[in-house]
């Protein structure tokens, strides 16, 4: 049995120990839908902002290109809604995914409720 004097000191750094190979970086985890959620929030904010503008200025606004703008907003609302639904599959950044879902659904519902009737009003 070796004496305690022959054992290496555990506090001394290992001078003859080669460095370990670094493990490969982990792949991007599944369910990382932060970009989708951010896009859902951005498009939702644009749609909601447009409808707030439309409601507040509709009495005095005379927009020449209103039909194309409204079609674009409906397309953005649809994109925001689809991206919001996709955000439900997120496994990471769930708060951001919830915000994306809420923004997408809000944009879609607001576009149906206000955009459809105000679009019909402006078109007639």
mmCIF file of N, CA and C in Angstrom:
data_model
loop_
_atom_site.group_PDB
_atom_site.id
_atom_site.type_symbol
_atom_site.label_atom_id
_atom_site.label_comp_id
_atom_site.label_asym_id
_atom_site.label_seq_id
_atom_site.Cartn_x
_atom_site.Cartn_y
_atom_site.Cartn_z
ATOM 1 N N UNK A 1 0.839 -1.164 0.000
ATOM 2 C CA UNK A 1 0.000 0.000 0.000
ATOM 3 C C UNK A 1 0.894 1.239 0.000
ATOM 4 N N UNK A 2 0.629 2.167 -0.956
ATOM 5 C CA UNK A 2 1.529 3.322 -1.016
ATOM 6 C C UNK A 2 1.289 4.285 0.143
ATOM 7 N N UNK A 3 2.309 4.919 0.503
ATOM 8 C CA UNK A 3 2.197 5.913 1.561
ATOM 9 C C UNK A 3 1.577 7.175 0.990
ATOM 10 N N UNK A 4 1.053 8.009 1.854
ATOM 11 C CA UNK A 4 0.413 9.249 1.428
ATOM 12 C C UNK A 4 1.380 10.196 0.724
ATOM 13 N N UNK A 5 2.672 10.061 1.005
ATOM 14 C CA UNK A 5 3.646 10.952 0.381
ATOM 15 C C UNK A 5 3.837 10.628 -1.104
ATOM 16 N N UNK A 6 3.536 9.420 -1.528
ATOM 17 C CA UNK A 6 3.737 9.029 -2.909
ATOM 18 C C UNK A 6 2.555 9.415 -3.811
ATOM 19 N N UNK A 7 1.415 9.755 -3.256
ATOM 20 C CA UNK A 7 0.234 10.128 -4.047
ATOM 21 C C UNK A 7 0.386 11.547 -4.586
ATOM 22 N N UNK A 8 -0.126 11.819 -5.796
ATOM 23 C CA UNK A 8 -0.036 13.192 -6.320
ATOM 24 C C UNK A 8 -0.943 14.131 -5.529
ATOM 25 N N UNK A 9 -0.526 15.376 -5.479
ATOM 26 C CA UNK A 9 -1.322 16.395 -4.788
ATOM 27 C C UNK A 9 -2.508 16.763 -5.678
ATOM 28 N N UNK A 10 -3.702 16.670 -5.155
ATOM 29 C CA UNK A 10 -4.893 16.931 -5.974
ATOM 30 C C UNK A 10 -5.071 18.411 -6.293
ATOM 31 N N UNK A 11 -4.354 19.283 -5.611
ATOM 32 C CA UNK A 11 -4.502 20.718 -5.868
ATOM 33 C C UNK A 11 -3.514 21.216 -6.913
ATOM 34 N N UNK A 12 -2.520 20.404 -7.267
ATOM 35 C CA UNK A 12 -1.555 20.813 -8.282
ATOM 36 C C UNK A 12 -2.158 20.610 -9.664
ATOM 37 N N UNK A 13 -1.905 21.539 -10.592
ATOM 38 C CA UNK A 13 -2.435 21.351 -11.946
ATOM 39 C C UNK A 13 -1.742 20.188 -12.643
ATOM 40 N N UNK A 14 -2.476 19.537 -13.502
ATOM 41 C CA UNK A 14 -1.891 18.429 -14.254
ATOM 42 C C UNK A 14 -0.999 18.968 -15.351
ATOM 43 N N UNK A 15 0.295 18.734 -15.259
ATOM 44 C CA UNK A 15 1.235 19.277 -16.230
ATOM 45 C C UNK A 15 1.387 18.364 -17.440
ATOM 46 N N UNK A 16 1.175 17.092 -17.261
ATOM 47 C CA UNK A 16 1.391 16.153 -18.345
ATOM 48 C C UNK A 16 0.084 15.625 -18.922
ATOM 49 N N UNK A 17 -1.011 16.299 -18.668
ATOM 50 C CA UNK A 17 -2.324 15.838 -19.150
ATOM 51 C C UNK A 17 -2.637 16.563 -20.449
ATOM 52 N N UNK A 18 -2.823 15.839 -21.548
ATOM 53 C CA UNK A 18 -3.160 16.521 -22.805
ATOM 54 C C UNK A 18 -4.581 17.083 -22.754
ATOM 55 N N UNK A 19 -4.832 18.183 -23.479
ATOM 56 C CA UNK A 19 -6.190 18.756 -23.469
ATOM 57 C C UNK A 19 -7.175 17.825 -24.180
ATOM 58 N N UNK A 20 -8.389 17.865 -23.736
ATOM 59 C CA UNK A 20 -9.433 17.041 -24.340
ATOM 60 C C UNK A 20 -9.917 17.664 -25.639
ATOM 61 N N UNK A 21 -10.367 16.824 -26.538
ATOM 62 C CA UNK A 21 -10.991 17.329 -27.758
ATOM 63 C C UNK A 21 -12.341 17.944 -27.397
ATOM 64 N N UNK A 22 -12.642 19.074 -28.044
ATOM 65 C CA UNK A 22 -13.921 19.726 -27.784
ATOM 66 C C UNK A 22 -15.040 18.965 -28.499
ATOM 67 N N UNK A 23 -16.135 18.766 -27.834
ATOM 68 C CA UNK A 23 -17.247 18.089 -28.514
ATOM 69 C C UNK A 23 -17.849 19.005 -29.574
ATOM 70 N N UNK A 24 -18.479 18.434 -30.590
ATOM 71 C CA UNK A 24 -19.082 19.294 -31.615
ATOM 72 C C UNK A 24 -20.243 20.100 -31.028
ATOM 73 N N UNK A 25 -20.472 21.238 -31.641
ATOM 74 C CA UNK A 25 -21.564 22.102 -31.167
ATOM 75 C C UNK A 25 -22.891 21.383 -31.396
ATOM 76 N N UNK A 26 -23.816 21.555 -30.469
ATOM 77 C CA UNK A 26 -25.104 20.879 -30.654
ATOM 78 C C UNK A 26 -25.852 21.482 -31.843
ATOM 79 N N UNK A 27 -26.629 20.678 -32.534
ATOM 80 C CA UNK A 27 -27.392 21.216 -33.662
ATOM 81 C C UNK A 27 -28.487 22.151 -33.161
ATOM 82 N N UNK A 28 -28.998 22.945 -34.073
ATOM 83 C CA UNK A 28 -30.105 23.835 -33.692
ATOM 84 C C UNK A 28 -31.263 22.975 -33.200
ATOM 85 N N UNK A 29 -31.729 23.243 -32.023
ATOM 86 C CA UNK A 29 -32.775 22.383 -31.473
ATOM 87 C C UNK A 29 -34.071 22.489 -32.264
ATOM 88 N N UNK A 30 -34.791 21.385 -32.294
ATOM 89 C CA UNK A 30 -36.084 21.394 -32.965
ATOM 90 C C UNK A 30 -37.043 22.242 -32.147
ATOM 91 N N UNK A 31 -37.923 22.895 -32.835
ATOM 92 C CA UNK A 31 -38.901 23.722 -32.150
ATOM 93 C C UNK A 31 -38.428 25.133 -31.900
ATOM 94 N N UNK A 32 -37.311 25.534 -32.503
ATOM 95 C CA UNK A 32 -36.833 26.907 -32.347
ATOM 96 C C UNK A 32 -37.488 27.753 -33.430
ATOM 97 N N UNK A 33 -38.612 28.344 -33.102
ATOM 98 C CA UNK A 33 -39.391 29.112 -34.073
ATOM 99 C C UNK A 33 -39.381 30.598 -33.734
ATOM 100 N N UNK A 34 -38.258 31.083 -33.243
ATOM 101 C CA UNK A 34 -38.205 32.495 -32.875
ATOM 102 C C UNK A 34 -38.401 33.406 -34.075
ATOM 103 N N UNK A 35 -37.828 33.053 -35.205
ATOM 104 C CA UNK A 35 -37.961 33.901 -36.406
ATOM 105 C C UNK A 35 -39.421 33.944 -36.842
ATOM 106 N N UNK A 36 -40.079 32.795 -36.826
ATOM 107 C CA UNK A 36 -41.496 32.733 -37.200
ATOM 108 C C UNK A 36 -42.324 33.583 -36.253
ATOM 109 N N UNK A 37 -42.044 33.496 -34.961
ATOM 110 C CA UNK A 37 -42.801 34.267 -33.981
ATOM 111 C C UNK A 37 -42.568 35.763 -34.144
ATOM 112 N N UNK A 38 -41.321 36.142 -34.404
ATOM 113 C CA UNK A 38 -41.014 37.571 -34.591
ATOM 114 C C UNK A 38 -41.717 38.098 -35.837
ATOM 115 N N UNK A 39 -41.704 37.314 -36.917
ATOM 116 C CA UNK A 39 -42.404 37.743 -38.129
ATOM 117 C C UNK A 39 -43.912 37.835 -37.903
ATOM 118 N N UNK A 40 -44.468 36.925 -37.122
ATOM 119 C CA UNK A 40 -45.898 36.998 -36.810
ATOM 120 C C UNK A 40 -46.218 38.267 -36.025
ATOM 121 N N UNK A 41 -45.358 38.618 -35.088
ATOM 122 C CA UNK A 41 -45.576 39.836 -34.302
ATOM 123 C C UNK A 41 -45.449 41.074 -35.189
ATOM 124 N N UNK A 42 -44.424 41.118 -36.035
ATOM 125 C CA UNK A 42 -44.212 42.303 -36.887
ATOM 126 C C UNK A 42 -45.371 42.484 -37.860
ATOM 127 N N UNK A 43 -45.761 41.410 -38.544
ATOM 128 C CA UNK A 43 -46.871 41.545 -39.488
ATOM 129 C C UNK A 43 -48.170 41.855 -38.768
ATOM 130 N N UNK A 44 -48.353 41.290 -37.589
ATOM 131 C CA UNK A 44 -49.553 41.602 -36.803
ATOM 132 C C UNK A 44 -49.606 43.062 -36.394
ATOM 133 N N UNK A 45 -48.472 43.612 -36.004
ATOM 134 C CA UNK A 45 -48.423 45.031 -35.618
ATOM 135 C C UNK A 45 -48.728 45.921 -36.819
ATOM 136 N N UNK A 46 -48.214 45.552 -37.988
ATOM 137 C CA UNK A 46 -48.491 46.343 -39.192
ATOM 138 C C UNK A 46 -49.984 46.329 -39.509
ATOM 139 N N UNK A 47 -50.595 45.155 -39.427
ATOM 140 C CA UNK A 47 -52.032 45.040 -39.722
ATOM 141 C C UNK A 47 -52.860 45.820 -38.713
ATOM 142 N N UNK A 48 -52.539 45.671 -37.437
ATOM 143 C CA UNK A 48 -53.290 46.398 -36.409
ATOM 144 C C UNK A 48 -53.092 47.907 -36.571
ATOM 145 N N UNK A 49 -51.862 48.328 -36.859
ATOM 146 C CA UNK A 49 -51.603 49.755 -37.078
ATOM 147 C C UNK A 49 -52.374 50.301 -38.263
ATOM 148 N N UNK A 50 -52.459 49.529 -39.338
ATOM 149 C CA UNK A 50 -53.221 49.968 -40.499
ATOM 150 C C UNK A 50 -54.697 50.143 -40.147
ATOM 151 N N UNK A 51 -55.245 49.199 -39.416
ATOM 152 C CA UNK A 51 -56.664 49.290 -39.083
ATOM 153 C C UNK A 51 -56.952 50.421 -38.096
ATOM 154 N N UNK A 52 -56.028 50.680 -37.203
ATOM 155 C CA UNK A 52 -56.200 51.847 -36.320
ATOM 156 C C UNK A 52 -56.162 53.123 -37.152
ATOM 157 N N UNK A 53 -55.225 53.205 -38.089
ATOM 158 C CA UNK A 53 -55.168 54.352 -38.994
ATOM 159 C C UNK A 53 -56.452 54.457 -39.798
ATOM 160 N N UNK A 54 -56.945 53.341 -40.292
ATOM 161 C CA UNK A 54 -58.139 53.330 -41.126
ATOM 162 C C UNK A 54 -59.364 53.808 -40.354
ATOM 163 N N UNK A 55 -59.491 53.356 -39.126
ATOM 164 C CA UNK A 55 -60.641 53.759 -38.316
ATOM 165 C C UNK A 55 -60.537 55.227 -37.919
ATOM 166 N N UNK A 56 -59.335 55.681 -37.584
ATOM 167 C CA UNK A 56 -59.197 57.059 -37.107
ATOM 168 C C UNK A 56 -59.233 58.085 -38.220
ATOM 169 N N UNK A 57 -58.890 57.724 -39.448
ATOM 170 C CA UNK A 57 -58.785 58.696 -40.522
ATOM 171 C C UNK A 57 -59.795 58.415 -41.642
ATOM 172 N N UNK A 58 -60.641 57.445 -41.463
ATOM 173 C CA UNK A 58 -61.518 57.041 -42.569
ATOM 174 C C UNK A 58 -62.467 58.149 -43.021
ATOM 175 N N UNK A 59 -62.836 59.046 -42.139
ATOM 176 C CA UNK A 59 -63.776 60.100 -42.515
ATOM 177 C C UNK A 59 -63.114 61.156 -43.398
ATOM 178 N N UNK A 60 -61.823 61.363 -43.255
ATOM 179 C CA UNK A 60 -61.164 62.426 -44.003
ATOM 180 C C UNK A 60 -60.178 61.912 -45.047
ATOM 181 N N UNK A 61 -59.924 60.610 -45.054
ATOM 182 C CA UNK A 61 -58.910 60.068 -45.972
ATOM 183 C C UNK A 61 -59.507 59.821 -47.343
ATOM 184 N N UNK A 62 -58.762 60.168 -48.344
ATOM 185 C CA UNK A 62 -59.114 59.859 -49.723
ATOM 186 C C UNK A 62 -57.885 59.176 -50.326
ATOM 187 N N UNK A 63 -57.862 57.870 -50.242
ATOM 188 C CA UNK A 63 -56.711 57.111 -50.698
ATOM 189 C C UNK A 63 -56.967 56.608 -52.113
ATOM 190 N N UNK A 64 -56.087 56.980 -53.028
ATOM 191 C CA UNK A 64 -56.257 56.578 -54.419
ATOM 192 C C UNK A 64 -55.982 55.087 -54.616
ATOM 193 N N UNK A 65 -55.011 54.571 -53.920
ATOM 194 C CA UNK A 65 -54.607 53.177 -54.081
ATOM 195 C C UNK A 65 -55.160 52.304 -52.958
ATOM 196 N N UNK A 66 -56.341 52.634 -52.444
ATOM 197 C CA UNK A 66 -56.852 51.935 -51.274
ATOM 198 C C UNK A 66 -57.059 50.445 -51.528
ATOM 199 N N UNK A 67 -57.566 50.076 -52.682
ATOM 200 C CA UNK A 67 -57.848 48.672 -52.964
ATOM 201 C C UNK A 67 -56.576 47.832 -52.868
ATOM 202 N N UNK A 68 -55.479 48.308 -53.448
ATOM 203 C CA UNK A 68 -54.239 47.542 -53.417
ATOM 204 C C UNK A 68 -53.633 47.514 -52.019
ATOM 205 N N UNK A 69 -53.763 48.618 -51.309
ATOM 206 C CA UNK A 69 -53.264 48.640 -49.927
ATOM 207 C C UNK A 69 -54.057 47.654 -49.078
ATOM 208 N N UNK A 70 -55.382 47.666 -49.229
ATOM 209 C CA UNK A 70 -56.221 46.777 -48.424
ATOM 210 C C UNK A 70 -55.965 45.312 -48.776
ATOM 211 N N UNK A 71 -55.756 45.006 -50.045
ATOM 212 C CA UNK A 71 -55.433 43.631 -50.424
ATOM 213 C C UNK A 71 -54.093 43.214 -49.819
ATOM 214 N N UNK A 72 -53.137 44.122 -49.814
ATOM 215 C CA UNK A 72 -51.847 43.843 -49.176
ATOM 216 C C UNK A 72 -51.977 43.609 -47.684
ATOM 217 N N UNK A 73 -52.830 44.399 -47.039
ATOM 218 C CA UNK A 73 -53.043 44.230 -45.601
ATOM 219 C C UNK A 73 -53.741 42.901 -45.315
ATOM 220 N N UNK A 74 -54.691 42.516 -46.162
ATOM 221 C CA UNK A 74 -55.333 41.215 -45.979
ATOM 222 C C UNK A 74 -54.317 40.091 -46.151
ATOM 223 N N UNK A 75 -53.417 40.238 -47.107
ATOM 224 C CA UNK A 75 -52.368 39.229 -47.301
ATOM 225 C C UNK A 75 -51.446 39.185 -46.087
ATOM 226 N N UNK A 76 -51.076 40.363 -45.551
ATOM 227 C CA UNK A 76 -50.247 40.396 -44.343
ATOM 228 C C UNK A 76 -50.969 39.766 -43.161
ATOM 229 N N UNK A 77 -52.270 40.011 -43.052
ATOM 230 C CA UNK A 77 -53.043 39.417 -41.966
ATOM 231 C C UNK A 77 -53.056 37.900 -42.092
ATOM 232 N N UNK A 78 -53.179 37.407 -43.305
ATOM 233 C CA UNK A 78 -53.156 35.961 -43.519
ATOM 234 C C UNK A 78 -51.777 35.388 -43.184
ATOM 235 N N UNK A 79 -50.717 36.069 -43.593
ATOM 236 C CA UNK A 79 -49.360 35.626 -43.262
ATOM 237 C C UNK A 79 -49.160 35.627 -41.754
ATOM 238 N N UNK A 80 -49.598 36.688 -41.096
ATOM 239 C CA UNK A 80 -49.458 36.774 -39.645
ATOM 240 C C UNK A 80 -50.241 35.661 -38.959
ATOM 241 N N UNK A 81 -51.425 35.356 -39.470
ATOM 242 C CA UNK A 81 -52.243 34.293 -38.884
ATOM 243 C C UNK A 81 -51.561 32.931 -39.044
ATOM 244 N N UNK A 82 -51.056 32.650 -40.234
ATOM 245 C CA UNK A 82 -50.389 31.358 -40.474
ATOM 246 C C UNK A 82 -49.130 31.241 -39.619
ATOM 247 N N UNK A 83 -48.337 32.311 -39.553
ATOM 248 C CA UNK A 83 -47.133 32.271 -38.733
ATOM 249 C C UNK A 83 -47.479 32.161 -37.250
ATOM 250 N N UNK A 84 -48.586 32.787 -36.837
ATOM 251 C CA UNK A 84 -49.024 32.649 -35.454
ATOM 252 C C UNK A 84 -49.427 31.222 -35.127
ATOM 253 N N UNK A 85 -50.091 30.559 -36.074
ATOM 254 C CA UNK A 85 -50.456 29.153 -35.862
ATOM 255 C C UNK A 85 -49.199 28.283 -35.815
ATOM 256 N N UNK A 86 -48.229 28.567 -36.693
ATOM 257 C CA UNK A 86 -46.974 27.815 -36.667
ATOM 258 C C UNK A 86 -46.224 28.017 -35.352
ATOM 259 N N UNK A 87 -46.394 29.185 -34.739
ATOM 260 C CA UNK A 87 -45.715 29.472 -33.474
ATOM 261 C C UNK A 87 -46.182 28.552 -32.357
ATOM 262 N N UNK A 88 -47.346 27.952 -32.519
ATOM 263 C CA UNK A 88 -47.832 27.042 -31.482
ATOM 264 C C UNK A 88 -46.955 25.804 -31.355
ATOM 265 N N UNK A 89 -46.166 25.494 -32.376
ATOM 266 C CA UNK A 89 -45.309 24.313 -32.343
ATOM 267 C C UNK A 89 -43.954 24.581 -31.716
ATOM 268 N N UNK A 90 -43.740 25.771 -31.209
ATOM 269 C CA UNK A 90 -42.435 26.120 -30.652
ATOM 270 C C UNK A 90 -42.184 25.355 -29.361
ATOM 271 N N UNK A 91 -40.965 24.869 -29.241
ATOM 272 C CA UNK A 91 -40.549 24.215 -28.001
ATOM 273 C C UNK A 91 -39.600 25.105 -27.202
ATOM 274 N N UNK A 92 -39.090 26.142 -27.860
ATOM 275 C CA UNK A 92 -38.212 27.089 -27.185
ATOM 276 C C UNK A 92 -38.825 28.476 -27.316
ATOM 277 N N UNK A 93 -38.455 29.369 -26.435
ATOM 278 C CA UNK A 93 -38.940 30.752 -26.441
ATOM 279 C C UNK A 93 -40.465 30.767 -26.504
ATOM 280 N N UNK A 94 -41.072 30.101 -25.570
ATOM 281 C CA UNK A 94 -42.536 29.947 -25.602
ATOM 282 C C UNK A 94 -43.271 31.271 -25.399
ATOM 283 N N UNK A 95 -42.675 32.196 -24.658
ATOM 284 C CA UNK A 95 -43.333 33.490 -24.473
ATOM 285 C C UNK A 95 -43.411 34.236 -25.797
ATOM 286 N N UNK A 96 -42.330 34.191 -26.551
ATOM 287 C CA UNK A 96 -42.316 34.835 -27.862
ATOM 288 C C UNK A 96 -43.289 34.130 -28.806
ATOM 289 N N UNK A 97 -43.362 32.817 -28.715
ATOM 290 C CA UNK A 97 -44.293 32.060 -29.548
ATOM 291 C C UNK A 97 -45.735 32.417 -29.195
ATOM 292 N N UNK A 98 -46.011 32.599 -27.913
ATOM 293 C CA UNK A 98 -47.357 33.003 -27.501
ATOM 294 C C UNK A 98 -47.689 34.396 -28.026
ATOM 295 N N UNK A 99 -46.716 35.292 -27.989
ATOM 296 C CA UNK A 99 -46.929 36.637 -28.534
ATOM 297 C C UNK A 99 -47.175 36.577 -30.038
ATOM 298 N N UNK A 100 -46.444 35.721 -30.736
ATOM 299 C CA UNK A 100 -46.660 35.557 -32.167
ATOM 300 C C UNK A 100 -48.044 35.012 -32.471
ATOM 301 N N UNK A 101 -48.490 34.056 -31.683
ATOM 302 C CA UNK A 101 -49.823 33.492 -31.882
ATOM 303 C C UNK A 101 -50.899 34.545 -31.636
ATOM 304 N N UNK A 102 -50.759 35.292 -30.560
ATOM 305 C CA UNK A 102 -51.754 36.320 -30.231
ATOM 306 C C UNK A 102 -51.772 37.399 -31.308
ATOM 307 N N UNK A 103 -50.599 37.824 -31.766
ATOM 308 C CA UNK A 103 -50.534 38.848 -32.816
ATOM 309 C C UNK A 103 -51.155 38.341 -34.105
ATOM 310 N N UNK A 104 -50.894 37.102 -34.458
ATOM 311 C CA UNK A 104 -51.455 36.546 -35.682
ATOM 312 C C UNK A 104 -52.962 36.438 -35.639
ATOM 313 N N UNK A 105 -53.479 35.934 -34.540
ATOM 314 C CA UNK A 105 -54.933 35.794 -34.415
ATOM 315 C C UNK A 105 -55.597 37.164 -34.331
ATOM 316 N N UNK A 106 -54.989 38.087 -33.594
ATOM 317 C CA UNK A 106 -55.564 39.432 -33.488
ATOM 318 C C UNK A 106 -55.580 40.127 -34.843
ATOM 319 N N UNK A 107 -54.513 39.994 -35.594
ATOM 320 C CA UNK A 107 -54.465 40.618 -36.919
ATOM 321 C C UNK A 107 -55.525 40.022 -37.835
ATOM 322 N N UNK A 108 -55.680 38.722 -37.782
ATOM 323 C CA UNK A 108 -56.667 38.057 -38.634
ATOM 324 C C UNK A 108 -58.086 38.465 -38.251
ATOM 325 N N UNK A 109 -58.385 38.444 -36.964
ATOM 326 C CA UNK A 109 -59.738 38.802 -36.523
ATOM 327 C C UNK A 109 -60.033 40.279 -36.770
ATOM 328 N N UNK A 110 -59.061 41.127 -36.544
ATOM 329 C CA UNK A 110 -59.247 42.554 -36.795
ATOM 330 C C UNK A 110 -59.421 42.825 -38.277
ATOM 331 N N UNK A 111 -58.703 42.087 -39.092
ATOM 332 C CA UNK A 111 -58.823 42.256 -40.534
ATOM 333 C C UNK A 111 -60.190 41.803 -41.021
ATOM 334 N N UNK A 112 -60.731 40.786 -40.394
ATOM 335 C CA UNK A 112 -62.078 40.336 -40.773
ATOM 336 C C UNK A 112 -63.126 41.340 -40.288
ATOM 337 N N UNK A 113 -63.013 41.758 -39.038
ATOM 338 C CA UNK A 113 -64.064 42.606 -38.470
ATOM 339 C C UNK A 113 -64.032 44.030 -39.006
ATOM 340 N N UNK A 114 -62.885 44.664 -38.999
ATOM 341 C CA UNK A 114 -62.803 46.063 -39.440
ATOM 342 C C UNK A 114 -62.466 46.151 -40.920
ATOM 343 N N UNK A 115 -61.480 45.395 -41.362
ATOM 344 C CA UNK A 115 -60.998 45.503 -42.732
ATOM 345 C C UNK A 115 -62.022 45.129 -43.773
ATOM 346 N N UNK A 116 -62.834 44.117 -43.478
ATOM 347 C CA UNK A 116 -63.828 43.689 -44.449
ATOM 348 C C UNK A 116 -64.900 44.749 -44.643
ATOM 349 N N UNK A 117 -65.404 45.305 -43.550
ATOM 350 C CA UNK A 117 -66.469 46.295 -43.651
ATOM 351 C C UNK A 117 -65.949 47.652 -44.135
ATOM 352 N N UNK A 118 -64.791 48.053 -43.652
ATOM 353 C CA UNK A 118 -64.265 49.332 -44.119
ATOM 354 C C UNK A 118 -63.822 49.221 -45.578
ATOM 355 N N UNK A 119 -63.328 48.059 -45.970
ATOM 356 C CA UNK A 119 -62.973 47.862 -47.373
ATOM 357 C C UNK A 119 -64.194 47.934 -48.267
ATOM 358 N N UNK A 120 -65.290 47.347 -47.829
ATOM 359 C CA UNK A 120 -66.540 47.423 -48.599
ATOM 360 C C UNK A 120 -67.057 48.850 -48.644
ATOM 361 N N UNK A 121 -66.882 49.579 -47.549
ATOM 362 C CA UNK A 121 -67.335 50.975 -47.487
ATOM 363 C C UNK A 121 -66.533 51.846 -48.455
ATOM 364 N N UNK A 122 -65.218 51.659 -48.472
ATOM 365 C CA UNK A 122 -64.374 52.465 -49.351
ATOM 366 C C UNK A 122 -64.573 52.089 -50.815
ATOM 367 N N UNK A 123 -64.845 50.819 -51.084
ATOM 368 C CA UNK A 123 -64.981 50.371 -52.451
ATOM 369 C C UNK A 123 -66.308 50.818 -53.080
ATOM 370 N N UNK A 124 -67.325 51.064 -52.261
ATOM 371 C CA UNK A 124 -68.623 51.481 -52.824
ATOM 372 C C UNK A 124 -68.731 52.962 -53.009
#
